[in-house]
Coordinates of C-alpha atoms in Angstrom, one line a residue:
M93 CA 0.0 0.0 0.0
R94 CA 1.5 3.2 -1.2
A95 CA -1.2 5.9 -0.8
V96 CA -0.4 7.2 2.7
E97 CA 3.3 6.6 2.4
E98 CA 3.4 8.7 -0.8
V99 CA 1.5 11.5 0.7
V100 CA 3.7 11.7 3.8
E101 CA 6.9 11.4 1.7
G102 CA 5.8 14.0 -0.7
K103 CA 5.9 11.6 -3.7
A104 CA 2.2 11.6 -4.4
G105 CA 0.9 13.6 -7.2
P106 CA -2.9 13.9 -7.8
R107 CA -4.5 10.5 -7.3
P108 CA -5.7 8.9 -10.6
E109 CA -9.1 10.2 -11.3
P110 CA -12.0 8.6 -13.3
P111 CA -13.5 10.7 -16.1
A112 CA -15.1 13.9 -14.9
P113 CA -18.8 12.9 -15.5
R114 CA -18.2 9.6 -13.7
R115 CA -16.4 11.3 -10.8
S116 CA -19.2 13.9 -10.5
W117 CA -21.9 11.2 -10.3
A118 CA -20.0 9.3 -7.7
D119 CA -19.6 12.5 -5.6
L120 CA -23.3 13.3 -6.0
R121 CA -24.3 9.8 -4.9
A122 CA -22.0 9.9 -1.9
G123 CA -23.3 13.3 -0.8
L124 CA -26.9 12.3 -1.2
S125 CA -26.4 9.0 0.6
Y126 CA -24.8 10.8 3.6
L127 CA -27.5 13.5 3.6
S128 CA -30.3 10.9 3.5
L129 CA -28.7 9.0 6.4
A130 CA -28.3 12.2 8.4
V131 CA -32.0 13.1 7.8
L132 CA -33.0 9.6 9.0
V133 CA -30.9 10.0 12.2
M134 CA -32.7 13.3 12.9
I135 CA -36.1 12.5 11.4
Q136 CA -38.0 12.5 14.7
L137 CA -36.8 16.0 15.5
W138 CA -37.4 17.2 11.9
R139 CA -41.1 16.3 12.3
D140 CA -41.6 19.1 14.8
P141 CA -38.3 21.0 15.6
S142 CA -40.0 23.6 17.9
G143 CA -42.3 21.2 19.7
R144 CA -39.8 18.4 20.5
V145 CA -36.5 18.1 22.2
L146 CA -33.8 15.4 22.1
A147 CA -34.5 12.9 24.8
S148 CA -30.9 12.0 25.7
N149 CA -29.7 15.6 26.3
D150 CA -32.5 18.2 26.3
D151 CA -30.2 20.5 28.3
D152 CA -27.6 20.9 25.5
H153 CA -30.3 20.9 22.9
G154 CA -31.7 24.0 24.6
V155 CA -28.3 25.7 25.2
F156 CA -27.3 25.4 21.5
Q157 CA -30.6 27.0 20.6
F158 CA -29.4 29.9 22.9
F159 CA -26.0 30.0 21.1
L160 CA -27.7 30.2 17.7
A161 CA -30.0 32.9 19.0
H162 CA -26.9 34.8 20.2
G163 CA -25.5 34.6 16.6
E164 CA -28.8 36.1 15.4
R165 CA -28.5 39.0 17.8
V166 CA -24.9 39.6 16.7
L167 CA -25.9 39.9 13.1
F168 CA -29.3 41.6 13.4
H169 CA -28.8 43.7 16.5
G170 CA -25.1 44.4 16.6
D171 CA -24.5 42.5 19.9
N172 CA -20.9 41.7 21.0
P173 CA -20.0 38.3 19.5
L174 CA -17.6 37.5 22.3
F175 CA -19.8 38.4 25.3
T176 CA -23.6 38.5 26.0
E177 CA -25.6 40.4 28.6
R178 CA -28.9 38.7 27.6
I179 CA -28.5 36.0 30.3
N180 CA -26.9 35.8 33.7
V181 CA -27.9 39.4 34.4
P182 CA -26.1 41.5 35.5
D183 CA -22.8 39.7 35.0
G184 CA -23.2 38.3 31.5
V185 CA -21.4 35.4 29.9
N186 CA -18.1 35.1 28.2
M187 CA -19.1 33.5 24.9
M188 CA -15.6 32.7 23.8
A189 CA -15.2 30.6 27.0
N190 CA -18.3 28.7 26.0
T191 CA -19.0 26.5 22.9
S192 CA -20.8 29.3 21.2
V193 CA -20.2 28.0 17.7
L194 CA -19.8 31.5 16.2
G195 CA -18.4 29.9 13.0
L196 CA -21.9 28.4 12.6
S197 CA -24.3 30.7 14.4
L198 CA -23.2 33.8 12.4
P199 CA -23.6 32.3 8.9
F200 CA -26.9 30.6 9.9
A201 CA -28.2 33.8 11.6
P202 CA -30.6 34.4 8.7
V203 CA -32.0 30.9 9.2
T204 CA -32.4 31.5 12.9
H205 CA -34.0 34.9 12.3
L206 CA -36.5 33.5 9.8
F207 CA -37.3 30.1 11.2
G208 CA -36.2 30.2 14.8
P209 CA -33.3 28.5 16.7
A210 CA -35.1 25.1 16.9
V211 CA -35.0 24.7 13.1
A212 CA -31.5 26.1 12.9
V213 CA -30.3 23.4 15.5
V214 CA -31.8 20.4 13.7
L215 CA -30.5 21.7 10.4
L216 CA -27.0 22.2 11.7
L217 CA -27.0 18.7 13.3
T218 CA -28.1 17.2 10.0
L219 CA -25.6 19.1 7.9
G220 CA -22.9 18.4 10.5
L221 CA -23.2 14.7 10.2
A222 CA -23.5 14.7 6.4
G223 CA -20.9 17.4 5.9
T224 CA -18.3 15.6 8.1
A225 CA -18.8 12.4 6.2
F226 CA -18.6 14.1 2.8
A227 CA -15.5 16.1 3.8
W228 CA -13.6 12.9 4.7
Y229 CA -14.9 11.3 1.5
W230 CA -13.6 14.2 -0.5
V231 CA -10.1 14.2 1.1
L232 CA -9.9 10.4 0.8
S233 CA -11.1 10.2 -2.8
R234 CA -8.9 13.1 -4.0
H235 CA -5.7 12.3 -2.2
L236 CA -5.5 9.0 -0.4
V237 CA -7.4 6.2 -2.2
T238 CA -8.2 5.4 -5.8
S239 CA -11.5 3.6 -5.0
R240 CA -14.6 5.7 -4.6
V241 CA -16.2 2.8 -2.7
A242 CA -13.3 2.8 -0.2
A243 CA -13.6 6.6 0.2
W244 CA -17.3 6.3 0.7
I245 CA -16.8 3.7 3.4
G246 CA -14.3 5.9 5.1
G247 CA -16.6 8.9 5.0
L248 CA -19.5 6.8 6.2
W249 CA -17.6 5.7 9.3
C250 CA -16.1 9.2 10.0
G251 CA -19.5 10.9 9.8
F252 CA -21.8 8.3 11.3
A253 CA -19.6 6.3 13.7
P254 CA -21.3 5.7 17.1
T255 CA -19.4 8.6 18.6
M256 CA -20.9 11.0 16.0
I257 CA -24.4 9.7 16.5
S258 CA -24.0 10.0 20.2
H259 CA -22.9 13.6 20.0
A260 CA -25.8 14.4 17.6
N261 CA -27.9 14.4 20.8
G262 CA -27.5 18.1 20.9
H263 CA -23.8 18.7 20.4
V264 CA -23.8 20.9 17.3
N265 CA -20.1 21.6 17.8
F266 CA -18.9 18.0 17.9
V267 CA -20.9 16.8 14.8
S268 CA -19.6 19.7 12.7
Q269 CA -16.2 18.3 12.0
W270 CA -16.1 19.1 8.3
V271 CA -13.1 21.4 8.6
L272 CA -10.8 18.9 10.3
P273 CA -10.1 16.7 7.2
F274 CA -8.8 19.7 5.3
I275 CA -6.7 20.8 8.3
V276 CA -5.1 17.4 8.4
W277 CA -4.5 17.3 4.7
Q278 CA -3.0 20.8 4.7
V279 CA -0.6 19.9 7.5
L280 CA 0.6 16.8 5.5
R281 CA 1.1 18.8 2.4
L282 CA 3.3 21.4 4.1
R283 CA 6.3 19.1 3.6
E284 CA 6.1 19.7 -0.2
P285 CA 8.6 22.2 -1.5
G286 CA 7.0 25.5 -2.4
R287 CA 3.9 25.1 -0.3
Q288 CA 5.0 26.8 2.8
W289 CA 3.5 30.2 2.2
R290 CA 0.3 29.3 0.4
G291 CA -0.3 26.1 2.4
G292 CA 0.5 27.9 5.7
V293 CA -1.9 30.7 5.0
V294 CA -4.7 28.3 4.1
L295 CA -4.0 26.2 7.2
G296 CA -4.0 29.3 9.4
L297 CA -7.4 30.3 8.0
L298 CA -8.8 26.8 8.5
I299 CA -7.6 26.9 12.1
V300 CA -9.3 30.2 12.7
L301 CA -12.6 28.8 11.4
Q302 CA -12.3 25.6 13.5
V303 CA -11.6 27.7 16.6
F304 CA -15.0 29.3 16.1
I305 CA -16.7 26.0 15.7
N306 CA -15.1 23.8 18.3
E307 CA -11.7 24.3 20.0
E308 CA -11.8 20.8 21.6
S309 CA -11.9 19.0 18.2
L310 CA -9.0 21.2 17.1
L311 CA -7.0 20.3 20.2
F312 CA -7.6 16.6 19.5
A313 CA -6.5 16.9 15.9
A314 CA -3.4 18.8 16.9
M315 CA -2.5 16.2 19.5
A316 CA -3.1 13.4 17.0
L317 CA -0.9 15.1 14.4
G318 CA 1.8 15.7 17.0
V319 CA 1.9 12.0 18.0
F320 CA 1.8 11.0 14.3
V321 CA 4.8 13.3 13.6
I322 CA 6.8 12.0 16.5
A323 CA 6.0 8.3 15.7
Y324 CA 6.9 8.8 12.1
A325 CA 10.2 10.6 12.9
L326 CA 11.2 7.7 15.2
M327 CA 10.5 5.1 12.5
A328 CA 11.8 7.1 9.5
P329 CA 14.3 9.6 10.9
A330 CA 16.0 10.3 7.6
R331 CA 12.8 11.2 5.8
A332 CA 11.6 13.2 8.8
R333 CA 14.8 15.3 8.9
Q334 CA 14.4 16.0 5.2
D335 CA 10.8 17.2 5.6
A336 CA 11.3 19.1 8.9
R337 CA 12.4 22.4 7.4
H338 CA 9.4 22.7 5.0
L339 CA 6.9 21.5 7.6
L340 CA 8.2 23.8 10.3
A341 CA 8.2 26.8 7.9
G342 CA 4.6 26.1 6.9
L343 CA 3.5 25.7 10.4
G344 CA 5.2 29.0 11.3
V345 CA 3.2 30.8 8.6
A346 CA 0.0 29.2 9.8
A347 CA 0.8 30.2 13.4
V348 CA 1.4 33.8 12.4
V349 CA -1.9 34.0 10.4
A350 CA -4.0 32.2 13.0
G351 CA -2.3 34.0 15.9
A352 CA -2.9 37.4 14.3
L353 CA -6.6 36.7 13.8
L354 CA -7.2 34.9 17.1
A355 CA -5.0 37.0 19.4
Y356 CA -7.9 39.1 20.8
P357 CA -10.6 36.4 20.9
L358 CA -8.3 34.0 22.7
W359 CA -7.2 36.7 25.1
F360 CA -10.8 37.5 25.8
Q361 CA -11.5 33.8 26.4
F362 CA -8.8 33.2 28.9
F363 CA -8.5 36.7 30.5
G364 CA -11.7 38.6 29.7
P365 CA -14.8 38.9 32.0
G366 CA -16.4 35.6 32.9
N367 CA -13.2 33.5 32.3
Y368 CA -12.7 30.3 34.2
S369 CA -10.2 27.5 34.6
G370 CA -10.8 23.7 34.9
Q371 CA -14.0 21.7 34.8
P372 CA -16.7 21.3 37.5
F373 CA -16.0 17.6 37.7
A374 CA -13.1 15.2 38.3
P375 CA -11.1 14.2 35.1
D376 CA -12.1 10.5 35.6
K377 CA -15.8 11.1 35.9
Y378 CA -16.2 10.7 32.1
A379 CA -13.7 8.1 30.9
T380 CA -13.6 5.5 28.2
D381 CA -14.5 2.0 29.4
L382 CA -12.2 -0.7 28.0
A383 CA -15.2 -2.9 27.3
S384 CA -16.7 -0.3 25.1
L385 CA -14.1 -1.1 22.4
V386 CA -16.2 -4.2 21.5
G387 CA -19.6 -3.0 22.8
F388 CA -22.5 -1.4 20.9
A389 CA -23.7 2.2 21.5
R390 CA -27.3 2.7 22.5
Q391 CA -28.2 4.2 19.2
S392 CA -26.6 1.5 17.0
L393 CA -28.9 -1.1 15.4
A394 CA -27.4 -3.8 17.7
G395 CA -27.3 -1.6 20.7
N396 CA -29.0 -2.2 24.0
A397 CA -29.4 0.9 26.2
E398 CA -29.3 -1.0 29.5
L399 CA -26.0 -2.8 28.6
T400 CA -24.5 0.4 27.2
R401 CA -25.1 2.3 30.4
Q402 CA -22.7 -0.1 32.1
M403 CA -20.0 1.2 29.9
S404 CA -21.0 4.9 29.3
V405 CA -22.4 7.4 31.7
S406 CA -24.1 9.5 29.1
G407 CA -26.0 9.1 25.9
T408 CA -23.9 11.9 24.4
E409 CA -20.6 10.3 25.3
D410 CA -20.7 6.9 23.6
N411 CA -17.3 7.6 22.1
V412 CA -16.0 4.2 21.0
F413 CA -18.3 1.2 20.7
F414 CA -16.9 -0.3 17.6
G415 CA -18.7 -3.7 18.1
P416 CA -16.8 -7.0 18.1
V417 CA -16.5 -7.4 14.4
G418 CA -15.9 -3.7 13.9
F419 CA -13.0 -3.8 16.3
V420 CA -11.5 -6.9 14.5
M421 CA -11.8 -5.0 11.2
I422 CA -10.0 -2.0 12.6
V423 CA -7.1 -4.2 13.8
A424 CA -7.2 -6.1 10.5
S425 CA -6.8 -2.7 8.7
V426 CA -3.7 -2.0 10.7
V427 CA -2.3 -5.4 9.7
V428 CA -3.1 -4.9 6.1
L429 CA -1.4 -1.5 6.1
W430 CA 1.5 -2.5 8.4
R431 CA 4.2 -2.1 5.8
S432 CA 3.4 1.6 5.6
V433 CA 5.4 3.6 8.1
A434 CA 2.8 6.4 7.8
A435 CA -0.1 4.0 8.5
R436 CA 1.7 2.6 11.6
A437 CA 2.3 6.1 12.9
T438 CA -1.4 6.8 12.3
A439 CA -2.4 3.7 14.3
I440 CA 0.0 4.8 17.1
A441 CA -1.6 8.2 17.3
A442 CA -5.0 6.5 17.6
L443 CA -3.7 4.2 20.3
V444 CA -2.2 7.1 22.4
L445 CA -5.4 9.1 22.3
L446 CA -7.5 6.1 23.1
I447 CA -5.4 5.4 26.2
A448 CA -5.6 9.1 27.2
S449 CA -9.4 8.8 26.9
M450 CA -9.4 6.1 29.6
G451 CA -8.5 8.6 32.3
P452 CA -6.2 8.1 35.3
T453 CA -7.2 4.5 36.0
L454 CA -8.5 1.7 33.9
V455 CA -12.3 1.1 33.9
V456 CA -13.7 -2.2 32.7
F457 CA -17.4 -2.7 32.2
G458 CA -18.2 0.1 34.7
H459 CA -15.8 -1.1 37.4
R460 CA -12.8 1.1 38.2
T461 CA -9.7 -0.9 38.7
S462 CA -6.5 0.0 40.4
V463 CA -4.5 -0.1 37.2
P464 CA -2.9 3.4 36.7
L465 CA -2.9 5.0 33.3
P466 CA -0.7 7.8 31.9
F467 CA -3.4 10.5 31.9
G468 CA -3.1 10.9 35.6
L469 CA 0.3 12.5 35.0
V470 CA -1.2 15.3 32.8
S471 CA -4.7 15.7 34.0
H472 CA -4.1 19.1 35.6
V473 CA -2.1 20.6 32.7
P474 CA -3.7 23.9 31.6
I475 CA -6.0 23.4 28.5
I476 CA -6.0 19.6 29.1
D477 CA -7.9 20.3 32.3
L478 CA -10.7 21.8 30.3
V479 CA -11.4 18.7 28.3
S480 CA -13.9 15.9 29.0
V481 CA -11.4 13.0 29.0
T482 CA -13.5 10.4 27.2
R483 CA -13.7 12.7 24.2
F484 CA -10.1 12.0 23.3
A485 CA -11.6 8.7 22.0
M486 CA -13.2 10.7 19.2
V487 CA -9.8 10.7 17.5
P488 CA -9.3 6.9 17.3
A489 CA -12.9 6.6 16.2
T490 CA -12.2 8.9 13.2
I491 CA -8.8 7.4 12.5
A492 CA -10.5 4.0 12.4
G493 CA -12.6 5.2 9.4
V494 CA -9.5 6.4 7.6
L495 CA -7.7 3.1 8.2
L496 CA -10.7 1.2 7.0
A497 CA -10.8 3.2 3.8
L498 CA -7.1 2.8 3.1
A499 CA -7.2 -1.0 3.8
T500 CA -10.3 -1.4 1.6
D501 CA -8.5 0.3 -1.2
R502 CA -5.5 -1.9 -0.6
V503 CA -7.3 -5.2 -0.6
R504 CA -8.4 -4.7 -4.2
A505 CA -5.0 -6.2 -5.0
F506 CA -5.8 -9.3 -3.0
T507 CA -7.0 -12.6 -4.3
P508 CA -10.7 -12.9 -5.1
R509 CA -11.2 -15.0 -1.9
G510 CA -9.3 -12.3 0.1
R511 CA -11.5 -9.6 -1.3
R512 CA -14.7 -11.5 -0.5
L513 CA -13.6 -12.1 3.1
W514 CA -12.9 -8.4 3.5
Q515 CA -16.3 -7.5 2.0
V516 CA -18.1 -9.9 4.4
G517 CA -16.1 -8.5 7.3
L518 CA -17.2 -4.9 6.4
V519 CA -20.8 -5.9 6.2
L520 CA -20.7 -7.7 9.5
A521 CA -18.9 -4.7 11.1
L522 CA -21.1 -1.9 9.6
V523 CA -24.6 -3.3 9.7
P524 CA -24.8 -3.7 13.5
L525 CA -23.5 -0.1 13.8
F526 CA -26.2 1.3 11.5
P527 CA -27.7 4.3 13.4
K528 CA -31.2 4.4 14.7
P529 CA -33.2 7.7 14.7
L530 CA -32.4 9.7 17.8
P531 CA -35.2 9.6 20.4
V532 CA -37.2 12.8 21.2
V533 CA -39.8 13.9 23.8
E534 CA -42.5 16.4 23.5
A535 CA -41.5 19.8 24.8
D536 CA -43.8 21.9 27.0
P537 CA -45.6 24.4 24.7
L538 CA -44.6 28.1 25.2
P539 CA -47.4 29.9 27.2
P540 CA -49.1 32.7 25.4
F541 CA -47.4 35.1 27.7
I542 CA -44.2 34.3 25.9
A543 CA -45.4 33.1 22.5
E544 CA -47.6 36.1 21.9
G545 CA -45.2 38.7 23.4
A546 CA -47.3 39.7 26.3
W547 CA -44.1 39.9 28.4
R548 CA -43.2 43.1 26.4
Q549 CA -45.8 45.0 28.5
Y550 CA -43.7 44.4 31.6
V551 CA -40.0 44.0 30.6
T552 CA -38.0 46.9 29.2
D553 CA -34.5 46.3 27.9
D554 CA -32.8 47.4 31.1
R555 CA -34.8 44.9 33.2
S556 CA -35.0 41.1 33.3
L557 CA -37.7 38.4 33.2
V558 CA -37.2 36.0 36.1
T559 CA -38.5 32.5 35.4
V560 CA -39.0 30.0 38.3
P561 CA -37.5 27.5 38.4
L562 CA -34.6 29.7 37.7
P563 CA -32.6 29.0 34.5
E564 CA -30.0 26.5 35.5
V565 CA -28.4 23.3 34.1
T566 CA -30.9 20.4 34.4
T567 CA -33.4 22.3 36.6
G568 CA -34.4 25.4 34.6
R569 CA -34.7 24.1 31.1
A570 CA -37.9 25.9 30.3
G571 CA -36.3 29.3 31.2
V572 CA -33.4 28.6 28.8
R573 CA -35.8 27.5 26.0
W574 CA -38.1 30.4 26.5
S575 CA -35.3 32.8 26.2
A576 CA -33.9 31.1 23.1
Q577 CA -37.3 30.9 21.4
T578 CA -37.7 34.7 21.7
L579 CA -34.3 35.1 20.1
L580 CA -33.0 36.6 23.5
D581 CA -35.4 39.6 23.1
Y582 CA -35.6 39.8 26.9
R583 CA -32.8 39.5 29.5
S584 CA -32.9 36.8 32.1
P585 CA -30.8 36.0 35.2
R586 CA -28.6 33.0 35.6
G587 CA -28.7 30.3 32.9
Y588 CA -26.9 27.2 31.6
F589 CA -23.3 28.2 30.7
M590 CA -19.7 27.8 31.8
G591 CA -18.4 30.4 34.0
P592 CA -16.4 30.9 37.3
V593 CA -18.0 29.3 40.4
D594 CA -17.4 32.2 42.7
P595 CA -15.4 35.1 41.2
P596 CA -13.0 36.5 42.1
L597 CA -12.3 34.1 44.9
D598 CA -12.7 30.9 42.9
R599 CA -12.5 30.9 39.1
T600 CA -13.0 27.1 38.8
G601 CA -15.4 26.3 36.0
S602 CA -19.1 25.9 36.8
W603 CA -22.2 25.2 34.8
N604 CA -24.2 27.6 37.0
A605 CA -24.0 31.2 38.0
P606 CA -22.5 32.0 41.4
R607 CA -24.9 30.9 44.2
R608 CA -27.3 33.4 45.8
F609 CA -29.8 33.0 48.6
T610 CA -32.9 33.0 46.4
S611 CA -31.4 30.6 43.8
D612 CA -30.5 28.1 46.6
L613 CA -33.9 28.5 48.3
L614 CA -36.0 27.9 45.1
W615 CA -33.8 25.0 44.1
R616 CA -34.5 23.3 47.4
V617 CA -38.2 23.9 47.1
R618 CA -38.3 22.5 43.5
E619 CA -36.1 19.5 44.5
Y620 CA -37.7 18.5 47.7
G621 CA -41.2 20.0 47.5
V622 CA -41.1 21.6 51.0
R623 CA -42.0 25.3 51.5
P624 CA -39.8 26.8 54.2
P625 CA -41.1 29.4 56.5
L626 CA -39.9 32.8 55.4
T627 CA -38.7 35.3 58.0
A628 CA -38.6 39.0 57.4
G629 CA -34.8 38.7 56.8
D630 CA -35.4 36.0 54.2
K631 CA -37.9 38.2 52.3
A632 CA -35.4 41.0 52.4
R633 CA -32.7 38.8 50.9
I634 CA -35.1 37.7 48.1
T635 CA -35.9 41.3 47.4
E636 CA -32.1 42.1 47.3
D637 CA -31.6 39.3 44.8
L638 CA -34.4 40.5 42.6
I639 CA -32.9 44.0 42.6
F640 CA -29.5 42.4 41.8
W641 CA -31.1 40.6 38.8
R642 CA -32.8 43.8 37.7
A643 CA -36.1 42.0 37.8
A644 CA -39.3 43.4 36.2
V645 CA -41.5 40.4 36.5
V646 CA -41.2 36.9 38.1
V647 CA -43.0 34.2 36.2
L648 CA -43.8 30.7 37.5
V649 CA -43.3 28.1 34.7
P650 CA -46.5 26.1 34.3
G651 CA -46.2 22.4 35.0
S652 CA -42.9 22.7 36.9
R653 CA -41.8 20.0 39.4
N654 CA -43.3 20.8 42.8
E655 CA -45.2 23.7 41.3
G656 CA -47.5 24.0 44.3
P657 CA -44.7 24.6 46.9
L658 CA -43.0 27.0 44.5
L659 CA -46.2 29.0 44.2
D660 CA -46.6 29.0 47.9
T661 CA -43.0 30.2 48.4
L662 CA -43.3 33.0 45.9
T663 CA -46.6 34.1 47.2
A664 CA -45.3 34.2 50.8
A665 CA -42.4 36.3 49.6
L666 CA -44.0 38.6 47.0
G667 CA -47.8 38.4 47.6
P668 CA -50.6 37.0 45.5
P669 CA -49.7 36.5 41.8
Q670 CA -51.5 37.8 38.7
Q671 CA -52.8 35.3 36.0
V672 CA -51.7 36.6 32.6
G673 CA -51.3 34.7 29.3
G674 CA -51.4 31.2 30.9
V675 CA -48.8 32.0 33.6
R676 CA -48.8 33.2 37.2
L677 CA -46.6 36.3 37.6
W678 CA -45.5 38.8 40.1
D679 CA -45.0 42.4 38.9
V680 CA -41.9 43.8 40.6
R681 CA -41.2 46.8 38.5
S682 CA -41.5 48.9 41.6
L683 CA -38.1 47.6 42.7
P684 CA -35.2 49.9 41.9
V685 CA -32.7 49.2 39.1
P686 CA -29.1 49.2 40.3
S687 CA -27.0 51.8 38.5
N688 CA -24.3 50.6 36.1
E689 CA -20.9 50.9 37.7

């Protein structure tokens, strides 16, 4: 097998191409097949984008609606793209420090404006799956393999592997990986003489775009490429020394271009208002289970949710799950390609990232062992400490698709019996992994108070609308969704976002705004259903918090958990409510608005 070796060694010219009409039809069929499969995966959400939410992760489904609504406000209202004051009043949210997908939300702002963020989310999830598959197909078919079928198989795996289907449960950023294949290809081509300037500029611009889609995926790609380069240099030192000058020069140009364009956004992310460090959970909370290498994800055709839950703690983090035959075919691909130094280096990169995804200690079928793993040595390194560990496994999942494509292209030179065996193996590997449509649940309808804009009679732009339960991760979904569905027309306190837990004393990352008396009180009432007796001091602190939040009106979300105790608590604190537009509300516009300092 020469394809990868020739690419890395700079010997590969353009891959032999079929005649143009035949090539165009093959590309069209590939693209349509990927798009059809992506629609099938998202079909239940497509049937009613605004009235349904993804069952496995309605929190992230809602927060990405908010991110897309933010993009709409940037384009149509001139809001700051890097920071928003529409939620977490009065402190706001650092959007660069969150997965705000500005590289997607801004181009899709007209779609969000015309059809709403719910439609924009399902459209981006669909195009993300199909686009990632087609991007890998394009790079493979143009540069790495001669067989369109092999390229199609590689694209199919890269775009629809269990990890991608898992993250399609709301993670717009992780399914939109269509830039990464071109980043990888541009890096490999930098060793070619004469490509340092042009290739470096193109690579720098691609890096900028990827930063505004998903920085985690870019970090994973950079780590994989770094391991690949080190492994290749150790196995082929003479060739590596020869290529080093061109590669480093091209990377330098890319660094200058990307650095110039990203200097201020990255400074804002790490040092601007609302910055944070670390994650609100231990590195080993989400780690890859060794058994998941041969297991099936819950959304695969052969998957069983109860069994999968023993190996994965979240429906959006089924990051390996190759199945038994799929795992064997990946190993067989490495064997088929073993004579290629580049293929071996690629396999080593996949293995290193896979081990990193397993966290500090080995987990086997849900049981944590005492076997230490290398990640424990680097778990607190800056930048690394911002990553959910199991997501490192997305790299070997993608590399598996590339290796399958390269091996499938190679086995065409095998005997007829060898080819048939390979084809049977592919069928037995791929069919059980065929994705099922993602499950959805009905969303609570927006009350007329929100849907018909009755809130505008109460809330001016310098005040906020306080929904109860307060907008928080997992406990205030309705508030987040209401805000997004109105395209952030009104301001709201708190919310689901990443920010510092207690600034300036503690800047550790948190999914919630800093705690306050009223937020803690209402959380306990919602969680346990017990209305506490309120003293005069308690009522004064609630009033203080409402002033802090610049509240104009407090609205009880209909159908909330423990709605009765919440109603009793608010009534005890604020008096009898009004009934307006299908909601109970408390008009608190008489409270003062703090001056901006």
